[in-house]
Backbone as ProteinMPNN parsed JSONL, in Angstrom:
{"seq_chain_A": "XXXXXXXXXXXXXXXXXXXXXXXXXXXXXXXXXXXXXXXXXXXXXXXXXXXXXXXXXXXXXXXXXXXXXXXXXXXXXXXXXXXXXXXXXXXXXXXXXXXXXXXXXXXXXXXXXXXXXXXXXXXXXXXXXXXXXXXXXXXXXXXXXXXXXXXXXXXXXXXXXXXXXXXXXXXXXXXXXXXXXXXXXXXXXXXXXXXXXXXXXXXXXXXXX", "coords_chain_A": {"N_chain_A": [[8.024, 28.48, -8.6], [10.437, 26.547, -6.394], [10.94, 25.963, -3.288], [12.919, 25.37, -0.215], [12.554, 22.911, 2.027], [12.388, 24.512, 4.817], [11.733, 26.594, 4.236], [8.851, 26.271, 3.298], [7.72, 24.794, 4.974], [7.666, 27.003, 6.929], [5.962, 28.462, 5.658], [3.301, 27.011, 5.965], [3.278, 27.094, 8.133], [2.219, 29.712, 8.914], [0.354, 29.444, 7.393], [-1.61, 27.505, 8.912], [-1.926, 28.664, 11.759], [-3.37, 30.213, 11.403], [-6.063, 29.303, 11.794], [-8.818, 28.312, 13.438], [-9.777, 28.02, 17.186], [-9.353, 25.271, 19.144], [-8.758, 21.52, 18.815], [-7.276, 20.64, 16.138], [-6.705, 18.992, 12.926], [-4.436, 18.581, 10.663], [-3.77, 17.961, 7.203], [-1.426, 16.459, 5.504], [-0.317, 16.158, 2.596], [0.641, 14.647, -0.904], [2.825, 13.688, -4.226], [4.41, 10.419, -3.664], [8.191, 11.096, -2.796], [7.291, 13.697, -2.7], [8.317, 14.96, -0.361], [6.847, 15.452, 1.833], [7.111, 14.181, 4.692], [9.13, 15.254, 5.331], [8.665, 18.294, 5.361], [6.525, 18.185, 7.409], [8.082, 17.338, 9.788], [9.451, 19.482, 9.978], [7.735, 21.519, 10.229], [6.147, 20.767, 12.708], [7.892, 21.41, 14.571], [8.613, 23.81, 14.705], [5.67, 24.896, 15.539], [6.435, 23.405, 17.907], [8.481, 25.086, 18.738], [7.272, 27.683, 19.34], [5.337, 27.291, 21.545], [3.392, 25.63, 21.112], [1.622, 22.989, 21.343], [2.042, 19.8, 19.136], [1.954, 17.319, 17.077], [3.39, 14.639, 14.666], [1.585, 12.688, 12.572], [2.057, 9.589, 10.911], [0.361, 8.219, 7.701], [1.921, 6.05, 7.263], [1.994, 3.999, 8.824], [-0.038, 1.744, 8.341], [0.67, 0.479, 6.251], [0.357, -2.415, 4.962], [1.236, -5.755, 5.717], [3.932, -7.581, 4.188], [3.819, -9.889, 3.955], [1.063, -10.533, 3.48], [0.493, -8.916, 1.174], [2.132, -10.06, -0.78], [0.236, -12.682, -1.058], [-1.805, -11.576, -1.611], [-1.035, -11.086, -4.343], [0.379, -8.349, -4.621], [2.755, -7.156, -3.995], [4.565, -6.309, -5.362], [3.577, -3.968, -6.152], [3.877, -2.246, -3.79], [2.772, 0.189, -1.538], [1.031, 1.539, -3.449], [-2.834, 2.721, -3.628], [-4.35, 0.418, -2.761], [-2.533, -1.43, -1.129], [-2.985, -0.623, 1.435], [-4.592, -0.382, 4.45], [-6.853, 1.216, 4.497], [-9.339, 1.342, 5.447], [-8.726, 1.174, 8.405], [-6.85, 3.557, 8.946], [-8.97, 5.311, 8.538], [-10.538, 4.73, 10.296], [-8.848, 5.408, 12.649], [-8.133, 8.031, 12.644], [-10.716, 9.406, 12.636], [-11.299, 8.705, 15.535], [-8.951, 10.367, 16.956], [-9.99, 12.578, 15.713], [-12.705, 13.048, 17.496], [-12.278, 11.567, 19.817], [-11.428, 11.763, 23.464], [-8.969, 11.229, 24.574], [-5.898, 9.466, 24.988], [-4.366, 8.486, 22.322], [-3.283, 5.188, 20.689], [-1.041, 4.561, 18.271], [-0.157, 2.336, 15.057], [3.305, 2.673, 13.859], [5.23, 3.059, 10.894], [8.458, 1.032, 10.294], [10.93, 1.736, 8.165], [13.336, 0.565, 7.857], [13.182, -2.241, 8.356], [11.104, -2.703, 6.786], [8.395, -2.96, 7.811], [5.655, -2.56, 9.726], [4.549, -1.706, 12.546], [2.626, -2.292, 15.218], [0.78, -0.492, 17.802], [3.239, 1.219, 18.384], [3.245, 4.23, 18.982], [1.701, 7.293, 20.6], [-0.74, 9.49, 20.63], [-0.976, 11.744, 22.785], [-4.239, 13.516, 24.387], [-3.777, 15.838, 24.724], [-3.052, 16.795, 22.668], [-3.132, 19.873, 20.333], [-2.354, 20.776, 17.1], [-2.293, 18.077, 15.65], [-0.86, 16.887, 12.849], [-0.663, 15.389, 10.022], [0.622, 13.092, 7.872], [1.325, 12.199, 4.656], [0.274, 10.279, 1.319], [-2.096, 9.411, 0.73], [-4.404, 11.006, 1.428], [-5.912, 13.169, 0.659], [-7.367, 12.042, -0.822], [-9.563, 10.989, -3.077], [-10.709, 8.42, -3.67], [-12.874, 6.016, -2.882], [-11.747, 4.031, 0.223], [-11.187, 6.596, 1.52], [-11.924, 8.843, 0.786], [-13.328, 9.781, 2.14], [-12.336, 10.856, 4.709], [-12.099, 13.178, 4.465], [-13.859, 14.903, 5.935], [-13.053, 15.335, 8.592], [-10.668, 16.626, 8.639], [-9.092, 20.033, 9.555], [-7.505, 21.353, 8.191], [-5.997, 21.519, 4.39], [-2.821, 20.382, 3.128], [-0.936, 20.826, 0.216], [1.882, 19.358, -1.515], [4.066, 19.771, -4.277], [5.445, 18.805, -6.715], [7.726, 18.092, -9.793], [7.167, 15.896, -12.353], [10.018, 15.036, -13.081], [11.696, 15.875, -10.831], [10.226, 13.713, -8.712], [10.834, 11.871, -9.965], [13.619, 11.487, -9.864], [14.158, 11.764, -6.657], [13.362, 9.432, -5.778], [14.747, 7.518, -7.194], [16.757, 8.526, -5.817], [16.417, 7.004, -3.142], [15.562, 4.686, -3.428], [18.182, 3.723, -3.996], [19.792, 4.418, -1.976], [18.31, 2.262, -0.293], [19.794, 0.406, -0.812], [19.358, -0.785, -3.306], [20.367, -1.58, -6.603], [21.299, 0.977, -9.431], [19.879, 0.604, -11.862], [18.278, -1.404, -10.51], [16.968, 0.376, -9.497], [15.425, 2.339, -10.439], [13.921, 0.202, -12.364], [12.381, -0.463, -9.966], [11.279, 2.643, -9.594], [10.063, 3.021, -12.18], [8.108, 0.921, -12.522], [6.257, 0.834, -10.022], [6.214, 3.563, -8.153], [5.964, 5.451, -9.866], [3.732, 5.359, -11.037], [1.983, 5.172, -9.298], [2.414, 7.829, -8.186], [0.921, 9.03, -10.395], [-1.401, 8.578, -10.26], [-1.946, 9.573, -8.093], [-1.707, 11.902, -8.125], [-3.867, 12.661, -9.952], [-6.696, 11.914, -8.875], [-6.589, 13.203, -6.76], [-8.061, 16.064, -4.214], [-8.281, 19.259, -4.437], [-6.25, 21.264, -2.427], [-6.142, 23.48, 0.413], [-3.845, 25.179, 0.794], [-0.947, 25.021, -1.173], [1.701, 24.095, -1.53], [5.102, 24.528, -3.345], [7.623, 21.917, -3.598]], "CA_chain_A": [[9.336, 28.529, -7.947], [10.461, 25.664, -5.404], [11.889, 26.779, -2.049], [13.299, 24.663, 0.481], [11.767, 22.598, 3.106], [11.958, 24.895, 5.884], [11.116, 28.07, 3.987], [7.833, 25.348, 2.892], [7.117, 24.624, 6.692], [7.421, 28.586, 7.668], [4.301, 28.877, 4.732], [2.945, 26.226, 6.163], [2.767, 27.646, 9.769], [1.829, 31.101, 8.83], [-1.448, 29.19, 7.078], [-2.263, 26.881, 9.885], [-1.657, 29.429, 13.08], [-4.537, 31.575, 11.109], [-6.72, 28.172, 11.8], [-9.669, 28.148, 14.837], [-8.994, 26.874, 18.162], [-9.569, 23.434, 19.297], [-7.57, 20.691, 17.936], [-6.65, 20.805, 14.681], [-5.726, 18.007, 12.106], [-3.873, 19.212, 9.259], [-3.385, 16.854, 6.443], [-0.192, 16.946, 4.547], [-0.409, 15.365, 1.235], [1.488, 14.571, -2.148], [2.846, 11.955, -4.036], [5.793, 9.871, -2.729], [9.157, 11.367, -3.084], [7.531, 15.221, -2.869], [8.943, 15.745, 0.575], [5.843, 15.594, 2.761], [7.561, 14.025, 6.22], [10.461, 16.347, 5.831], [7.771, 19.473, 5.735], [5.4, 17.64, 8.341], [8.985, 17.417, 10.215], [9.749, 21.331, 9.946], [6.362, 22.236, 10.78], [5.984, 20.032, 14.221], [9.487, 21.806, 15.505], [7.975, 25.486, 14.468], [5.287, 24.809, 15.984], [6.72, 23.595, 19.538], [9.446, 26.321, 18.802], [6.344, 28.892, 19.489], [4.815, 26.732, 22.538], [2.112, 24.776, 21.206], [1.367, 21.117, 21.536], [2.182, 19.621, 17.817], [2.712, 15.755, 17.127], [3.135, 14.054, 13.224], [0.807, 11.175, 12.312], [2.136, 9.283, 9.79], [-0.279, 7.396, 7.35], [2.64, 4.924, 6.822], [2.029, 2.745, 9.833], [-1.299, 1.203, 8.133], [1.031, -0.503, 5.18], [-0.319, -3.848, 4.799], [2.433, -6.363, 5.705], [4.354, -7.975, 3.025], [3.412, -11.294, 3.584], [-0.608, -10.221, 3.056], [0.723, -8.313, -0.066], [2.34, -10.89, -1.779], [-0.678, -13.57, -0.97], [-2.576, -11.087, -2.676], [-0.255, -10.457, -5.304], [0.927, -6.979, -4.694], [3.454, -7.213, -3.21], [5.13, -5.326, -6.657], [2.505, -2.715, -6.092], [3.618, -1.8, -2.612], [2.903, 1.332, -1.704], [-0.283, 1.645, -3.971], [-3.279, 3.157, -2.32], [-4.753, -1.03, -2.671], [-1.651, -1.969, -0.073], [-2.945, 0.185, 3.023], [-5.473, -0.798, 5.137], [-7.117, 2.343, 4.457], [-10.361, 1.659, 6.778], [-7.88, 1.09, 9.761], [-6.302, 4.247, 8.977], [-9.714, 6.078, 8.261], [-10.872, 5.165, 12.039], [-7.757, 6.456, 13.403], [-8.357, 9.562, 11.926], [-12.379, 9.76, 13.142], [-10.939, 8.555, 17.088], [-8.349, 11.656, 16.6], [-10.638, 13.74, 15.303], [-13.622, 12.885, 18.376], [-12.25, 11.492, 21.107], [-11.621, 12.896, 24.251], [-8.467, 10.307, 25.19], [-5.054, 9.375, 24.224], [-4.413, 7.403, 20.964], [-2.044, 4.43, 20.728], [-1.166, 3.748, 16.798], [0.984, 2.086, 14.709], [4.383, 3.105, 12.623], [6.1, 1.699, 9.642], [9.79, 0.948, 10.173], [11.264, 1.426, 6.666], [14.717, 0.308, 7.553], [12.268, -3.313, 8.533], [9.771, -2.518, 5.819], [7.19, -3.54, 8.37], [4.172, -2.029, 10.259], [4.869, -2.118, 14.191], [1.632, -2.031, 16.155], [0.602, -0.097, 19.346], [4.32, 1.907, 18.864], [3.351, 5.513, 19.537], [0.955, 7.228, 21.124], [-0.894, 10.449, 20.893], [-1.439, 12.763, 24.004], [-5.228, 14.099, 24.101], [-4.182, 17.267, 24.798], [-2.469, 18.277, 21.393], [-3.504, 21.135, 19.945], [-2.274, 20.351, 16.187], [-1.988, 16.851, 14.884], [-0.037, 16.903, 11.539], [-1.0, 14.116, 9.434], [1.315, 13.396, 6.45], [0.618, 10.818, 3.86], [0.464, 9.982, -0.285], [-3.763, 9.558, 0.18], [-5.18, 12.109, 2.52], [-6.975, 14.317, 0.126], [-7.707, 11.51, -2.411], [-10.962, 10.968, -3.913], [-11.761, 7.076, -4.03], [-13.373, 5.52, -1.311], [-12.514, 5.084, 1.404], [-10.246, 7.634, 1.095], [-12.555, 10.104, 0.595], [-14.522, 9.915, 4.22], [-11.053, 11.435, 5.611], [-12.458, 15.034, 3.846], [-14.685, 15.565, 6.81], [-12.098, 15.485, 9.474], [-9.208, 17.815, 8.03], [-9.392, 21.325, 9.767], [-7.563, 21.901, 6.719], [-5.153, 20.607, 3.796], [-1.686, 21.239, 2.253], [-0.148, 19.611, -0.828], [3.272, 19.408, -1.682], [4.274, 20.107, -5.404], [7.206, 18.233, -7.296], [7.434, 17.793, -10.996], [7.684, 14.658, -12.439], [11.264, 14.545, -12.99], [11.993, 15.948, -9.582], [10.018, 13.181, -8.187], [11.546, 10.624, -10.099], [15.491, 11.896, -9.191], [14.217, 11.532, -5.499], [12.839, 8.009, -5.807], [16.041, 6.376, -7.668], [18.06, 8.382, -4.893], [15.819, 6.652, -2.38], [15.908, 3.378, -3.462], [19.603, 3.101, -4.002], [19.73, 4.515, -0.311], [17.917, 1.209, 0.457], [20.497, -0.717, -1.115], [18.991, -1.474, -4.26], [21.895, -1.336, -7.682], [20.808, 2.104, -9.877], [19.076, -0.313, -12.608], [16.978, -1.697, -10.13], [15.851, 1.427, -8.399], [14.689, 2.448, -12.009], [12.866, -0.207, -12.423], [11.494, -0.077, -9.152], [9.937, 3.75, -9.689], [9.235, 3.414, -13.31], [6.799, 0.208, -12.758], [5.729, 0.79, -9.218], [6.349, 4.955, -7.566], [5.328, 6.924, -11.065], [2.298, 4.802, -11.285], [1.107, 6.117, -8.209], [2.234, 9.759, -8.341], [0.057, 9.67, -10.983], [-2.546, 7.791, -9.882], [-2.82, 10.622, -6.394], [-1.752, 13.286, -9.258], [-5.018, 12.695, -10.997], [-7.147, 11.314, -8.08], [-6.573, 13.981, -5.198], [-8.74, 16.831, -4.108], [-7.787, 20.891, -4.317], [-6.486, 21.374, -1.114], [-6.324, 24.843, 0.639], [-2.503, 25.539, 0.447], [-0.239, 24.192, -2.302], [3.557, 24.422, -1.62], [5.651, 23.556, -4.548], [8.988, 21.56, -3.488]], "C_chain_A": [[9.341, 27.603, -6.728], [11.249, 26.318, -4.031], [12.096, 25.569, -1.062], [12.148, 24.208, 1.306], [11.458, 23.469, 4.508], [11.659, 26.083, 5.236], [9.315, 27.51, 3.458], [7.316, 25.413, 4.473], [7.138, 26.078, 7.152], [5.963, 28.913, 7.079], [3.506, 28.103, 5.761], [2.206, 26.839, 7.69], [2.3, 28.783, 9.91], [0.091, 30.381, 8.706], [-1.989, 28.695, 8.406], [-2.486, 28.104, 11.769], [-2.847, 30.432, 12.965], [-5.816, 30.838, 11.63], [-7.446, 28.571, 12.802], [-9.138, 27.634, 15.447], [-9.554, 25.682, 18.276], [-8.507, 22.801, 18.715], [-8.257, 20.848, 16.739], [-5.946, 19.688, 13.557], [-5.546, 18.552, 10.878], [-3.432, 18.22, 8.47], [-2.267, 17.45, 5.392], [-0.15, 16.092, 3.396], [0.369, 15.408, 0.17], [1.534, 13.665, -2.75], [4.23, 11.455, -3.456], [7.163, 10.393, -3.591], [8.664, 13.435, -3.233], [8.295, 16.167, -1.718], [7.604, 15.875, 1.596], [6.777, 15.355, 4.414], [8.464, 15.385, 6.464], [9.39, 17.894, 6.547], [7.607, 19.202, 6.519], [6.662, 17.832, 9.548], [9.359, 19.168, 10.607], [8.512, 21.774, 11.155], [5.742, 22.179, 12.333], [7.102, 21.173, 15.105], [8.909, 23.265, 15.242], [7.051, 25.692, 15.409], [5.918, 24.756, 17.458], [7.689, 24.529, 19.809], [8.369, 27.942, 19.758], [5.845, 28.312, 21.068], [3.475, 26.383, 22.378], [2.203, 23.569, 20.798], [1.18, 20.649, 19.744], [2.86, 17.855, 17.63], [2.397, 15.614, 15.672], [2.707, 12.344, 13.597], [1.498, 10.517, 11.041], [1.258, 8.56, 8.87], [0.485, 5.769, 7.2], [2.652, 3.581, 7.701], [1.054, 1.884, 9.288], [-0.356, 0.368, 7.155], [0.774, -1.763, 5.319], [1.157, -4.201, 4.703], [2.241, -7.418, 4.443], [4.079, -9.533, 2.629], [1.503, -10.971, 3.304], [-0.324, -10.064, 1.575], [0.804, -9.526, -1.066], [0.922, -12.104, -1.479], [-1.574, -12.693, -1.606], [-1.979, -10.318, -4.433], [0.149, -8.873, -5.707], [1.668, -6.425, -4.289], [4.751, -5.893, -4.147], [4.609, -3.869, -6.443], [2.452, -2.168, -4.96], [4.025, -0.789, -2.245], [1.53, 2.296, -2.53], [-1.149, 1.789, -2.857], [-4.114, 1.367, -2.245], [-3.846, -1.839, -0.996], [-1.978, -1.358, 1.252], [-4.229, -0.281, 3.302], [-6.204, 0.653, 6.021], [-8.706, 2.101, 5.467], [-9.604, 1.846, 7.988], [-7.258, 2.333, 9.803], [-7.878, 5.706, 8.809], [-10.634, 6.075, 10.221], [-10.308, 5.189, 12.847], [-7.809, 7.72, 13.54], [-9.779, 9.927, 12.788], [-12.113, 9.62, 14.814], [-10.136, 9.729, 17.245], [-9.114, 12.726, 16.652], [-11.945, 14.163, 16.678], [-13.531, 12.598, 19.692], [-11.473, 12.325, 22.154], [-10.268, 11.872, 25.026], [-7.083, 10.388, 24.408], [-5.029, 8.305, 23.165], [-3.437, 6.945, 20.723], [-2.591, 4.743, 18.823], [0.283, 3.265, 16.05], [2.306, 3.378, 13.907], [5.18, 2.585, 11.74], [7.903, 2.327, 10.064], [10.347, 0.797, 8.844], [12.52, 0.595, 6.696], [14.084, -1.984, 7.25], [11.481, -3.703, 7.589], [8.803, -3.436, 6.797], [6.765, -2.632, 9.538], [4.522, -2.456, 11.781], [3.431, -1.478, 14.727], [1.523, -1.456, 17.46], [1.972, 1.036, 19.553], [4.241, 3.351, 18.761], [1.855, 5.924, 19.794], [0.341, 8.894, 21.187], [-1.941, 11.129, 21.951], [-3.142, 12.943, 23.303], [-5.626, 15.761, 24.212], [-3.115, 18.02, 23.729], [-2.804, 18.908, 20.767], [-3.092, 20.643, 17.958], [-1.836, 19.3, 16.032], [-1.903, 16.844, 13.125], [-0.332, 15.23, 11.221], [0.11, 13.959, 8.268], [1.306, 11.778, 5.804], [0.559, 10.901, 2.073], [-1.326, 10.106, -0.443], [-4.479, 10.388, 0.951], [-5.909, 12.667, 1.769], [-7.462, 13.069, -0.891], [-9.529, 10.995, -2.605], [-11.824, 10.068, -3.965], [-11.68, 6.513, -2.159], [-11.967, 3.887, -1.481], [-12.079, 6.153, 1.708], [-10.843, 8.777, 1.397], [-13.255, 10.513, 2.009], [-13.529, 10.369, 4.728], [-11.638, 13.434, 5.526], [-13.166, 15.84, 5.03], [-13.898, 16.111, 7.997], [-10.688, 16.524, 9.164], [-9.848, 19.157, 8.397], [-8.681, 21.988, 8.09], [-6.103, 21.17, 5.971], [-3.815, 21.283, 3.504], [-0.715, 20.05, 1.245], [0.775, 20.302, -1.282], [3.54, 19.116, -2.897], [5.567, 19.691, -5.845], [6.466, 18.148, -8.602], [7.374, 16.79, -10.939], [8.716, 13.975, -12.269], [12.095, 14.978, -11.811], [11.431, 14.786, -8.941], [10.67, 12.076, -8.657], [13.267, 10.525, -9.402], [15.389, 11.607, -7.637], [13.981, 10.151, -5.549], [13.916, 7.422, -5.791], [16.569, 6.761, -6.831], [17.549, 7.164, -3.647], [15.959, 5.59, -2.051], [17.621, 3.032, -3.4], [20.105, 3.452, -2.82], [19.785, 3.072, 0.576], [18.898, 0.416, 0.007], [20.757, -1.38, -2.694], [20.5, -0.746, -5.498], [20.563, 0.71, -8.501], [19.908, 1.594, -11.003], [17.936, -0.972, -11.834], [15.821, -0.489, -9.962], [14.887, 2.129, -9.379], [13.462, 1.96, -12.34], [11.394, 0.225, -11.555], [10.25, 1.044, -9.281], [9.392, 4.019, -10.784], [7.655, 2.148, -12.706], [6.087, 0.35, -11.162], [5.506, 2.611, -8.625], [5.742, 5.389, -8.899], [4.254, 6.794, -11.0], [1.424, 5.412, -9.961], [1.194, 7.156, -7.88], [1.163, 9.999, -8.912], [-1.138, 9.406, -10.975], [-3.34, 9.603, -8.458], [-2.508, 11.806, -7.349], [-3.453, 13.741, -9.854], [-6.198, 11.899, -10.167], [-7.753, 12.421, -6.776], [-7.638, 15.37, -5.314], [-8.006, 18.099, -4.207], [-7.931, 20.887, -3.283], [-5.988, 23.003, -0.761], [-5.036, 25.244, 0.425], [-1.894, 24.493, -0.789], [0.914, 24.73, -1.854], [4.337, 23.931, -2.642], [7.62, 23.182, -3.971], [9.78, 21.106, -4.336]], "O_chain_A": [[8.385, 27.723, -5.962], [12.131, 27.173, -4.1], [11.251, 24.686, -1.209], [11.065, 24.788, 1.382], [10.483, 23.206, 5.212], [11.127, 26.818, 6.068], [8.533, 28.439, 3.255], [6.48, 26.222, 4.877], [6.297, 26.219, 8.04], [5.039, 29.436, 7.701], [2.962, 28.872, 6.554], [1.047, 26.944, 8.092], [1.889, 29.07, 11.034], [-0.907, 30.569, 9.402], [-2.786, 29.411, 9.012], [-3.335, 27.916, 12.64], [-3.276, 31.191, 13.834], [-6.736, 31.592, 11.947], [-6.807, 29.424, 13.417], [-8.22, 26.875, 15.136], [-10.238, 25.171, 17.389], [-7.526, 23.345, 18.207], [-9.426, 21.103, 16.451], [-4.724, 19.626, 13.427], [-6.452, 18.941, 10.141], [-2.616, 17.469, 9.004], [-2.25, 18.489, 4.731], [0.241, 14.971, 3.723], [1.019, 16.452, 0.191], [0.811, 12.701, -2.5], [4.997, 12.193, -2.838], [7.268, 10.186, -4.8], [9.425, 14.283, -3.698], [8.707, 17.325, -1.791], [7.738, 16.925, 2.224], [7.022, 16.315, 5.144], [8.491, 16.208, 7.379], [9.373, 18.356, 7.688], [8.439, 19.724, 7.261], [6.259, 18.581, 10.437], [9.43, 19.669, 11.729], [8.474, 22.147, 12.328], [5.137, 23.044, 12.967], [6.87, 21.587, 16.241], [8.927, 23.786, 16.357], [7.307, 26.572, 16.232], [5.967, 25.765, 18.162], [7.863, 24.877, 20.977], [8.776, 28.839, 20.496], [6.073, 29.179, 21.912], [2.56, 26.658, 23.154], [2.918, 23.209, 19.863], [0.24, 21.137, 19.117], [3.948, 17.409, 17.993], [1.419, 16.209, 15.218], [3.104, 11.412, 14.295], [1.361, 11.201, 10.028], [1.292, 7.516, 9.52], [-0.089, 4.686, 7.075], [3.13, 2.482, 7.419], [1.221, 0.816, 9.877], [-0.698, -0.809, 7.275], [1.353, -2.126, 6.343], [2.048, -3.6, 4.104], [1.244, -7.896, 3.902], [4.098, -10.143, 1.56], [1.039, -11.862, 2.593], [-0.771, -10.877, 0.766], [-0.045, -9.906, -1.872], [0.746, -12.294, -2.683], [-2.3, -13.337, -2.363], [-2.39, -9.465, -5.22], [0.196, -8.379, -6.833], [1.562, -5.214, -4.095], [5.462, -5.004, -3.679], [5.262, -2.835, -6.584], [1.418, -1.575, -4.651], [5.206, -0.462, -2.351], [1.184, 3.44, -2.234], [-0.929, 1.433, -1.7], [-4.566, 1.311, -1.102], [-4.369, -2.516, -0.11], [-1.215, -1.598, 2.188], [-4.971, -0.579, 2.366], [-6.217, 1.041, 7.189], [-8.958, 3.025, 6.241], [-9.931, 2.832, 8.649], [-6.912, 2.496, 10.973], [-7.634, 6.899, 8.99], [-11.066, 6.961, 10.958], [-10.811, 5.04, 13.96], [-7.525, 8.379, 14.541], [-9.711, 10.832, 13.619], [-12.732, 10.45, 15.48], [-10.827, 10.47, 17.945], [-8.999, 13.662, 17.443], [-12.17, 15.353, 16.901], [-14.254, 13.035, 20.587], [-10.94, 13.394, 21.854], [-10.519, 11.681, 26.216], [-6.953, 11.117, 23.425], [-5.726, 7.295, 23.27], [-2.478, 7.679, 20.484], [-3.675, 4.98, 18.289], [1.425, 3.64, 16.316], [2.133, 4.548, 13.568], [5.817, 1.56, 11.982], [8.378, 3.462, 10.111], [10.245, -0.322, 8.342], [12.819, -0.053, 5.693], [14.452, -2.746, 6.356], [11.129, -4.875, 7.461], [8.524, -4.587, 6.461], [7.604, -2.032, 10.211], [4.751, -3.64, 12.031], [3.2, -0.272, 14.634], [2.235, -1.972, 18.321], [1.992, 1.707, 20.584], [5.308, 3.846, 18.397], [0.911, 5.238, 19.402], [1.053, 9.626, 21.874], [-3.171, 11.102, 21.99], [-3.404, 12.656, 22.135], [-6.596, 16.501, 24.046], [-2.578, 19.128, 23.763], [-2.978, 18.097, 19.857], [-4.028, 19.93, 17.599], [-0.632, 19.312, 16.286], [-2.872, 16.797, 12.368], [-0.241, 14.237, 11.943], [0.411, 15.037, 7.755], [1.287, 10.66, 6.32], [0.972, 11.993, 1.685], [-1.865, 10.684, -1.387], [-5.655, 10.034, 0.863], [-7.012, 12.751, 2.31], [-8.035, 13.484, -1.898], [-10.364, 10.751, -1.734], [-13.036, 10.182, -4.149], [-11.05, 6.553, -1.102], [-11.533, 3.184, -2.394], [-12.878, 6.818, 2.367], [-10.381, 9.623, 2.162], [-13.532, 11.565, 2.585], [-13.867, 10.34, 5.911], [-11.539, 14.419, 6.258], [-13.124, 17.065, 5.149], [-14.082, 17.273, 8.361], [-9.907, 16.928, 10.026], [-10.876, 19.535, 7.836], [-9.162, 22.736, 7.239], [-5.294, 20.491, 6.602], [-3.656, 22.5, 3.598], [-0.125, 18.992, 1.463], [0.75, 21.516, -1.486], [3.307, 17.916, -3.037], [6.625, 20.151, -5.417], [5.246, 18.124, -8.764], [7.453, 16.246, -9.838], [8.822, 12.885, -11.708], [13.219, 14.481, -11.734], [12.351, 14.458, -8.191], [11.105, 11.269, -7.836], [13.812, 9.686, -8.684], [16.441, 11.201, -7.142], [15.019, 9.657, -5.109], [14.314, 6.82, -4.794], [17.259, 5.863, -6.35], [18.45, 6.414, -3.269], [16.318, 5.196, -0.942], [18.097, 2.104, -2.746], [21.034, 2.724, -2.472], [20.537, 2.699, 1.477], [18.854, -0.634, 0.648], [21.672, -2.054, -3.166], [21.287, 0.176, -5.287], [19.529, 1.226, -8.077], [18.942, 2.348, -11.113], [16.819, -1.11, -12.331], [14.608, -0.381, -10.14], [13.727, 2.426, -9.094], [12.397, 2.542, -12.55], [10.297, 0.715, -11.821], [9.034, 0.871, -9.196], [8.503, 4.864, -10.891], [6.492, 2.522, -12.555], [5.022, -0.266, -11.212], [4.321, 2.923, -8.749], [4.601, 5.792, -8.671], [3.512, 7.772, -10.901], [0.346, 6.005, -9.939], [0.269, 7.698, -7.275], [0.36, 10.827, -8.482], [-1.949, 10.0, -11.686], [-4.381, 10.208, -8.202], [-3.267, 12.765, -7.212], [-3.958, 14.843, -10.069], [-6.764, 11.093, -10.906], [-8.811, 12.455, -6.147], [-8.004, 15.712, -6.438], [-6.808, 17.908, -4.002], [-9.008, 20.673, -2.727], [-5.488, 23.676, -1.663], [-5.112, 25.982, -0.557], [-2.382, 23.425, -1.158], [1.028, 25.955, -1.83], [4.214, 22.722, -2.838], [8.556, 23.981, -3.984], [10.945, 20.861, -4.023]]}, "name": "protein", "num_of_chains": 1, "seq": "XXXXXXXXXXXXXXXXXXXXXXXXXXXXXXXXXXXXXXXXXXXXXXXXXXXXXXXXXXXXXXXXXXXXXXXXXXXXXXXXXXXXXXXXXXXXXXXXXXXXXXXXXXXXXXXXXXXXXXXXXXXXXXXXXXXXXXXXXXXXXXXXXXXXXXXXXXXXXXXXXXXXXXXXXXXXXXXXXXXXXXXXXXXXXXXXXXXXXXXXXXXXXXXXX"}
């Protein structure tokens, strides 16, 4: 049974609030189009609703810019876990997880489709850092060296054809005609649902959206 995003983020905060103290990185995972930010979104505002220190990481700032992509021909494939500059995003995560300081990092502007450097910044004294992302729990290196750092996980549950109905709305959002946006998530978005479908780790909660 699917339940909304904020009845998803209430689960969500019941699990994590049971968590040890110290900081806390919680990884939010799925594949694209299950609704992860929106949760990760809920969950931050619940959180400071109660009075504790709660900021969202996005993985999306690491996207390899589009001129790299296409010089490596993947520019089709963007969005694949190949397009992220998954070490740069794996010792974000380990500085987060160790240091004792605040942490500049990037964020992806979608309206831009491009990667802005240095534009936010997380405090050293937050208490949960919400991660949310398409590879967090996944399996292939380097990917996998993230497993150590997660106080703990939560993956976000869509069918197939729920994830596809979000995609085409998504894209035709961006502009694109309803034939493209098609294209778009049959040869590029399915391929990687099912890629982190059949890739990702059992993580401690499952929410199904």
């Amino acid at each position: 049974m699917t339940l909304p995003p904020d009845r998803l983020a209430q689960k969500a905060l019941d699990h994590v609030l049971q968590l040890p103290g110290g900081r806390k990185l919680i990884a939010i995972a799925g594949p694209p189009g299950s609704g992860k930010s929106t949760i990760a979104g809920h969950l931050d505002h619940l959180l400071q609703a109660r009075g504790r220190t709660s900021a969202v990481v996005p993985m999306d700032g690491f996207h390899l810019d589009n001129a790299l992509l296409k010089g490596r021909g993947l520019l089709d494939r963007k969005g694949a876990a190949e397009t992220f500059d998954a070490t740069g995003f794996c010792h974000l995560v380990q500085r987060i997880a160790t240091g004792q300081q605040d942490v500049v990092y990037p964020v992806f502007d979608r309206h831009r489709d491009i990667a802005i450097a240095g534009a936010a910044v997380l405090p050293e004294d937050v208490e949960f850092v919400i991660f949310e992302g398409n590879y967090l729990v996944l399996t292939a290196d380097p990917w996998h060296r993230l497993a150590k750092f997660w106080t703990s996980t939560i993956w976000i549950e869509a069918s197939n054809k729920e994830l596809e109905g979000r995609l085409v709305a998504r894209w035709v959002g961006e502009g694109y005609s309803d034939e493209d946006a098609r294209i778009k998530v049959t040869e590029n978005d399915l391929r990687n649902c099912q890629f982190i479908q059949s890739h990702s780790r059992l993580c401690d909660l499952v929410l199904p959206c």
